[in-house]
């Protein structure tokens, strides 16, 4: 059974601003449940401390938080910080996320056609025809490993978007998504 805690949990004088949910089975003893709760509180405190250090510019904290965000283990409430950390995690893996240049359109189209579908190639062409260009690419060692288009099907829509099989699970897709969302916010969405 899932047992949500109160919206303000107080333990040893520590007040948490948001609820923490833990899962315990029906046969869990109160002592075991308390241990699970304490572990969740300690983890939350570690994340908050890491977020604070990353916001202050600590490169190691930015890197660590980037890996947590990229793998879906933690998402800071501060979206700008999450985006910054995702990009840093991608850069540490040698991945660059940037706007696709017009002279690279044929390379992108061939790559999308080979890895995904001809329909997506058509949508990439539309994204590349926008001013500013509505297509981001992720590259590693000068090779495309992912892409994200926006404002193709309709204004305010993201997609198509895809990552090469060998790069899945590395956070590249998340970094492309938040980068596209940032560009859209910059355009006034």
PDB file of C-alpha atoms in Angstrom:
ATOM      1  CA  UNK A   1       0.000   0.000   0.000  1.00  0.00           C
ATOM      2  CA  UNK A   2       1.213   3.512  -0.745  1.00  0.00           C
ATOM      3  CA  UNK A   3       1.257   5.769   2.303  1.00  0.00           C
ATOM      4  CA  UNK A   4       1.561   9.506   1.557  1.00  0.00           C
ATOM      5  CA  UNK A   5       2.941  11.528   4.430  1.00  0.00           C
ATOM      6  CA  UNK A   6       1.589  14.838   5.635  1.00  0.00           C
ATOM      7  CA  UNK A   7       2.328  17.877   3.501  1.00  0.00           C
ATOM      8  CA  UNK A   8       4.697  19.163   6.160  1.00  0.00           C
ATOM      9  CA  UNK A   9       6.635  16.315   7.746  1.00  0.00           C
ATOM     10  CA  UNK A  10       8.538  17.220  10.898  1.00  0.00           C
ATOM     11  CA  UNK A  11      11.328  14.940  12.111  1.00  0.00           C
ATOM     12  CA  UNK A  12      13.854  16.015  14.725  1.00  0.00           C
ATOM     13  CA  UNK A  13      12.969  19.656  14.140  1.00  0.00           C
ATOM     14  CA  UNK A  14      13.370  19.381  10.334  1.00  0.00           C
ATOM     15  CA  UNK A  15      10.381  20.626   8.324  1.00  0.00           C
ATOM     16  CA  UNK A  16       9.996  19.541   4.711  1.00  0.00           C
ATOM     17  CA  UNK A  17       8.070  21.868   2.429  1.00  0.00           C
ATOM     18  CA  UNK A  18       6.585  19.173   0.205  1.00  0.00           C
ATOM     19  CA  UNK A  19       5.107  15.737   0.800  1.00  0.00           C
ATOM     20  CA  UNK A  20       7.268  12.670   0.469  1.00  0.00           C
ATOM     21  CA  UNK A  21       5.635   9.450  -0.608  1.00  0.00           C
ATOM     22  CA  UNK A  22       6.971   6.073   0.386  1.00  0.00           C
ATOM     23  CA  UNK A  23       5.768   2.586  -0.407  1.00  0.00           C
ATOM     24  CA  UNK A  24       5.395   0.003   2.295  1.00  0.00           C
ATOM     25  CA  UNK A  25       3.637  -3.336   2.259  1.00  0.00           C
ATOM     26  CA  UNK A  26       0.708  -4.165   4.514  1.00  0.00           C
ATOM     27  CA  UNK A  27       2.916  -6.334   6.748  1.00  0.00           C
ATOM     28  CA  UNK A  28       5.565  -3.628   7.323  1.00  0.00           C
ATOM     29  CA  UNK A  29       6.208  -2.922  10.986  1.00  0.00           C
ATOM     30  CA  UNK A  30       6.096   0.677  12.253  1.00  0.00           C
ATOM     31  CA  UNK A  31       9.860   0.546  12.837  1.00  0.00           C
ATOM     32  CA  UNK A  32      10.483  -0.576   9.241  1.00  0.00           C
ATOM     33  CA  UNK A  33       8.143   2.129   7.923  1.00  0.00           C
ATOM     34  CA  UNK A  34       9.964   4.762   9.995  1.00  0.00           C
ATOM     35  CA  UNK A  35      13.280   3.593   8.520  1.00  0.00           C
ATOM     36  CA  UNK A  36      11.899   3.868   4.962  1.00  0.00           C
ATOM     37  CA  UNK A  37      10.598   7.366   5.719  1.00  0.00           C
ATOM     38  CA  UNK A  38      13.926   8.453   7.207  1.00  0.00           C
ATOM     39  CA  UNK A  39      15.828   7.170   4.151  1.00  0.00           C
ATOM     40  CA  UNK A  40      13.459   9.140   1.872  1.00  0.00           C
ATOM     41  CA  UNK A  41      13.940  12.311   3.947  1.00  0.00           C
ATOM     42  CA  UNK A  42      17.741  11.948   3.900  1.00  0.00           C
ATOM     43  CA  UNK A  43      17.709  11.408   0.122  1.00  0.00           C
ATOM     44  CA  UNK A  44      15.554  14.514  -0.333  1.00  0.00           C
ATOM     45  CA  UNK A  45      17.975  16.529   1.816  1.00  0.00           C
ATOM     46  CA  UNK A  46      20.958  15.304  -0.260  1.00  0.00           C
ATOM     47  CA  UNK A  47      19.183  16.343  -3.474  1.00  0.00           C
ATOM     48  CA  UNK A  48      18.345  19.791  -2.078  1.00  0.00           C
ATOM     49  CA  UNK A  49      21.963  20.311  -0.980  1.00  0.00           C
ATOM     50  CA  UNK A  50      23.177  19.199  -4.416  1.00  0.00           C
ATOM     51  CA  UNK A  51      20.728  21.600  -6.100  1.00  0.00           C
ATOM     52  CA  UNK A  52      21.973  24.474  -3.923  1.00  0.00           C
ATOM     53  CA  UNK A  53      25.617  23.733  -4.781  1.00  0.00           C
ATOM     54  CA  UNK A  54      24.792  23.441  -8.501  1.00  0.00           C
ATOM     55  CA  UNK A  55      22.890  26.755  -8.438  1.00  0.00           C
ATOM     56  CA  UNK A  56      25.990  28.353  -6.889  1.00  0.00           C
ATOM     57  CA  UNK A  57      28.077  27.114  -9.846  1.00  0.00           C
ATOM     58  CA  UNK A  58      29.828  24.087  -8.302  1.00  0.00           C
ATOM     59  CA  UNK A  59      30.932  22.111 -11.389  1.00  0.00           C
ATOM     60  CA  UNK A  60      30.934  18.737  -9.596  1.00  0.00           C
ATOM     61  CA  UNK A  61      27.406  19.359  -8.297  1.00  0.00           C
ATOM     62  CA  UNK A  62      26.223  20.442 -11.763  1.00  0.00           C
ATOM     63  CA  UNK A  63      27.701  17.257 -13.215  1.00  0.00           C
ATOM     64  CA  UNK A  64      26.182  14.995 -10.547  1.00  0.00           C
ATOM     65  CA  UNK A  65      22.775  16.651 -10.771  1.00  0.00           C
ATOM     66  CA  UNK A  66      22.942  16.431 -14.573  1.00  0.00           C
ATOM     67  CA  UNK A  67      23.383  12.666 -14.369  1.00  0.00           C
ATOM     68  CA  UNK A  68      20.472  12.365 -11.911  1.00  0.00           C
ATOM     69  CA  UNK A  69      18.219  14.408 -14.208  1.00  0.00           C
ATOM     70  CA  UNK A  70      19.400  12.589 -17.350  1.00  0.00           C
ATOM     71  CA  UNK A  71      18.617   9.188 -15.848  1.00  0.00           C
ATOM     72  CA  UNK A  72      15.261  10.316 -14.426  1.00  0.00           C
ATOM     73  CA  UNK A  73      16.281   9.782 -10.795  1.00  0.00           C
ATOM     74  CA  UNK A  74      15.671  13.390  -9.751  1.00  0.00           C
ATOM     75  CA  UNK A  75      14.118  16.508 -11.290  1.00  0.00           C
ATOM     76  CA  UNK A  76      14.770  19.835  -9.568  1.00  0.00           C
ATOM     77  CA  UNK A  77      11.868  22.238  -9.188  1.00  0.00           C
ATOM     78  CA  UNK A  78      14.070  24.923 -10.780  1.00  0.00           C
ATOM     79  CA  UNK A  79      13.659  24.158 -14.502  1.00  0.00           C
ATOM     80  CA  UNK A  80      16.501  26.421 -15.622  1.00  0.00           C
ATOM     81  CA  UNK A  81      18.855  24.554 -13.288  1.00  0.00           C
ATOM     82  CA  UNK A  82      17.631  21.207 -14.633  1.00  0.00           C
ATOM     83  CA  UNK A  83      18.270  22.352 -18.221  1.00  0.00           C
ATOM     84  CA  UNK A  84      21.737  23.638 -17.349  1.00  0.00           C
ATOM     85  CA  UNK A  85      22.637  20.365 -15.631  1.00  0.00           C
ATOM     86  CA  UNK A  86      21.290  18.249 -18.514  1.00  0.00           C
ATOM     87  CA  UNK A  87      23.410  20.163 -21.009  1.00  0.00           C
ATOM     88  CA  UNK A  88      26.454  19.810 -18.752  1.00  0.00           C
ATOM     89  CA  UNK A  89      25.889  16.039 -18.491  1.00  0.00           C
ATOM     90  CA  UNK A  90      25.622  15.811 -22.283  1.00  0.00           C
ATOM     91  CA  UNK A  91      28.778  17.882 -22.768  1.00  0.00           C
ATOM     92  CA  UNK A  92      30.694  15.609 -20.376  1.00  0.00           C
ATOM     93  CA  UNK A  93      29.792  12.699 -22.656  1.00  0.00           C
ATOM     94  CA  UNK A  94      31.146  14.649 -25.655  1.00  0.00           C
ATOM     95  CA  UNK A  95      27.638  15.466 -26.908  1.00  0.00           C
ATOM     96  CA  UNK A  96      26.758  18.858 -28.367  1.00  0.00           C
ATOM     97  CA  UNK A  97      23.170  20.045 -28.732  1.00  0.00           C
ATOM     98  CA  UNK A  98      22.701  22.818 -31.250  1.00  0.00           C
ATOM     99  CA  UNK A  99      20.562  24.146 -34.078  1.00  0.00           C
ATOM    100  CA  UNK A 100      20.980  22.181 -37.293  1.00  0.00           C
ATOM    101  CA  UNK A 101      22.701  24.339 -39.911  1.00  0.00           C
ATOM    102  CA  UNK A 102      21.066  24.719 -43.351  1.00  0.00           C
ATOM    103  CA  UNK A 103      24.070  23.108 -45.087  1.00  0.00           C
ATOM    104  CA  UNK A 104      23.559  20.002 -42.887  1.00  0.00           C
ATOM    105  CA  UNK A 105      19.909  19.503 -43.849  1.00  0.00           C
ATOM    106  CA  UNK A 106      20.692  16.701 -46.322  1.00  0.00           C
ATOM    107  CA  UNK A 107      22.736  14.854 -43.666  1.00  0.00           C
ATOM    108  CA  UNK A 108      19.904  15.186 -41.142  1.00  0.00           C
ATOM    109  CA  UNK A 109      17.304  14.016 -43.660  1.00  0.00           C
ATOM    110  CA  UNK A 110      19.359  10.958 -44.619  1.00  0.00           C
ATOM    111  CA  UNK A 111      19.962  10.095 -40.943  1.00  0.00           C
ATOM    112  CA  UNK A 112      16.299  10.494 -39.968  1.00  0.00           C
ATOM    113  CA  UNK A 113      15.217   8.402 -42.975  1.00  0.00           C
ATOM    114  CA  UNK A 114      17.648   5.625 -42.058  1.00  0.00           C
ATOM    115  CA  UNK A 115      16.824   5.557 -38.324  1.00  0.00           C
ATOM    116  CA  UNK A 116      13.144   6.519 -38.292  1.00  0.00           C
ATOM    117  CA  UNK A 117      10.773   7.165 -41.231  1.00  0.00           C
ATOM    118  CA  UNK A 118      10.228   9.028 -44.493  1.00  0.00           C
ATOM    119  CA  UNK A 119       7.339  10.923 -42.881  1.00  0.00           C
ATOM    120  CA  UNK A 120       9.699  12.345 -40.306  1.00  0.00           C
ATOM    121  CA  UNK A 121      12.088  13.392 -43.095  1.00  0.00           C
ATOM    122  CA  UNK A 122       9.289  15.549 -44.526  1.00  0.00           C
ATOM    123  CA  UNK A 123       8.689  17.133 -41.140  1.00  0.00           C
ATOM    124  CA  UNK A 124      12.408  17.839 -40.728  1.00  0.00           C
ATOM    125  CA  UNK A 125      12.339  19.676 -44.082  1.00  0.00           C
ATOM    126  CA  UNK A 126       9.528  21.870 -42.796  1.00  0.00           C
ATOM    127  CA  UNK A 127      11.392  22.603 -39.539  1.00  0.00           C
ATOM    128  CA  UNK A 128      14.535  23.480 -41.507  1.00  0.00           C
ATOM    129  CA  UNK A 129      12.566  25.960 -43.651  1.00  0.00           C
ATOM    130  CA  UNK A 130      11.493  28.046 -40.638  1.00  0.00           C
ATOM    131  CA  UNK A 131      13.164  31.285 -39.629  1.00  0.00           C
ATOM    132  CA  UNK A 132      14.647  30.692 -37.130  1.00  0.00           C
ATOM    133  CA  UNK A 133      15.273  27.025 -37.917  1.00  0.00           C
ATOM    134  CA  UNK A 134      13.060  24.758 -35.788  1.00  0.00           C
ATOM    135  CA  UNK A 135      15.341  21.736 -35.570  1.00  0.00           C
ATOM    136  CA  UNK A 136      17.982  20.871 -32.975  1.00  0.00           C
ATOM    137  CA  UNK A 137      20.522  18.097 -33.327  1.00  0.00           C
ATOM    138  CA  UNK A 138      22.685  16.215 -30.854  1.00  0.00           C
ATOM    139  CA  UNK A 139      26.114  15.336 -32.196  1.00  0.00           C
ATOM    140  CA  UNK A 140      28.960  13.239 -30.876  1.00  0.00           C
ATOM    141  CA  UNK A 141      32.301  13.135 -32.671  1.00  0.00           C
ATOM    142  CA  UNK A 142      30.704  15.108 -35.551  1.00  0.00           C
ATOM    143  CA  UNK A 143      27.982  12.458 -36.045  1.00  0.00           C
ATOM    144  CA  UNK A 144      24.269  13.046 -35.484  1.00  0.00           C
ATOM    145  CA  UNK A 145      22.919  10.919 -32.629  1.00  0.00           C
ATOM    146  CA  UNK A 146      19.582  12.649 -32.080  1.00  0.00           C
ATOM    147  CA  UNK A 147      17.257  15.414 -33.221  1.00  0.00           C
ATOM    148  CA  UNK A 148      14.227  17.380 -32.084  1.00  0.00           C
ATOM    149  CA  UNK A 149      11.956  19.534 -34.251  1.00  0.00           C
ATOM    150  CA  UNK A 150       9.333  21.996 -33.092  1.00  0.00           C
ATOM    151  CA  UNK A 151       6.563  24.094 -34.664  1.00  0.00           C
ATOM    152  CA  UNK A 152       6.158  21.568 -37.486  1.00  0.00           C
ATOM    153  CA  UNK A 153       2.662  20.060 -37.229  1.00  0.00           C
ATOM    154  CA  UNK A 154       1.373  23.190 -35.489  1.00  0.00           C
ATOM    155  CA  UNK A 155       2.751  26.134 -33.543  1.00  0.00           C
ATOM    156  CA  UNK A 156       3.694  25.107 -30.042  1.00  0.00           C
ATOM    157  CA  UNK A 157       4.120  21.394 -30.838  1.00  0.00           C
ATOM    158  CA  UNK A 158       7.331  19.446 -30.367  1.00  0.00           C
ATOM    159  CA  UNK A 159       8.180  16.616 -32.715  1.00  0.00           C
ATOM    160  CA  UNK A 160       9.277  14.628 -34.406  1.00  0.00           C
ATOM    161  CA  UNK A 161      12.091  13.820 -32.053  1.00  0.00           C
ATOM    162  CA  UNK A 162      14.396  10.799 -31.911  1.00  0.00           C
ATOM    163  CA  UNK A 163      17.675   9.431 -30.592  1.00  0.00           C
ATOM    164  CA  UNK A 164      19.895   6.747 -32.150  1.00  0.00           C
ATOM    165  CA  UNK A 165      19.530   3.361 -30.464  1.00  0.00           C
ATOM    166  CA  UNK A 166      23.084   3.354 -29.145  1.00  0.00           C
ATOM    167  CA  UNK A 167      22.529   6.740 -27.439  1.00  0.00           C
ATOM    168  CA  UNK A 168      19.231   5.917 -25.744  1.00  0.00           C
ATOM    169  CA  UNK A 169      19.241   5.975 -21.965  1.00  0.00           C
ATOM    170  CA  UNK A 170      22.075   8.510 -21.807  1.00  0.00           C
ATOM    171  CA  UNK A 171      19.874  11.577 -21.282  1.00  0.00           C
ATOM    172  CA  UNK A 172      20.300  12.875 -24.848  1.00  0.00           C
ATOM    173  CA  UNK A 173      16.552  12.753 -25.492  1.00  0.00           C
ATOM    174  CA  UNK A 174      15.804  14.684 -22.300  1.00  0.00           C
ATOM    175  CA  UNK A 175      18.466  17.264 -23.158  1.00  0.00           C
ATOM    176  CA  UNK A 176      17.001  17.675 -26.665  1.00  0.00           C
ATOM    177  CA  UNK A 177      13.492  18.019 -25.257  1.00  0.00           C
ATOM    178  CA  UNK A 178      14.354  20.689 -22.689  1.00  0.00           C
ATOM    179  CA  UNK A 179      16.509  22.528 -25.233  1.00  0.00           C
ATOM    180  CA  UNK A 180      13.575  22.606 -27.671  1.00  0.00           C
ATOM    181  CA  UNK A 181      11.278  23.822 -24.889  1.00  0.00           C
ATOM    182  CA  UNK A 182      13.772  26.572 -24.016  1.00  0.00           C
ATOM    183  CA  UNK A 183      13.887  27.693 -27.657  1.00  0.00           C
ATOM    184  CA  UNK A 184      10.105  27.764 -27.779  1.00  0.00           C
ATOM    185  CA  UNK A 185       9.968  29.820 -24.572  1.00  0.00           C
ATOM    186  CA  UNK A 186      12.473  32.228 -26.124  1.00  0.00           C
ATOM    187  CA  UNK A 187      10.149  32.549 -29.150  1.00  0.00           C
ATOM    188  CA  UNK A 188       7.318  33.577 -26.846  1.00  0.00           C
ATOM    189  CA  UNK A 189       5.459  30.368 -26.010  1.00  0.00           C
TER     190      UNK A 189
END
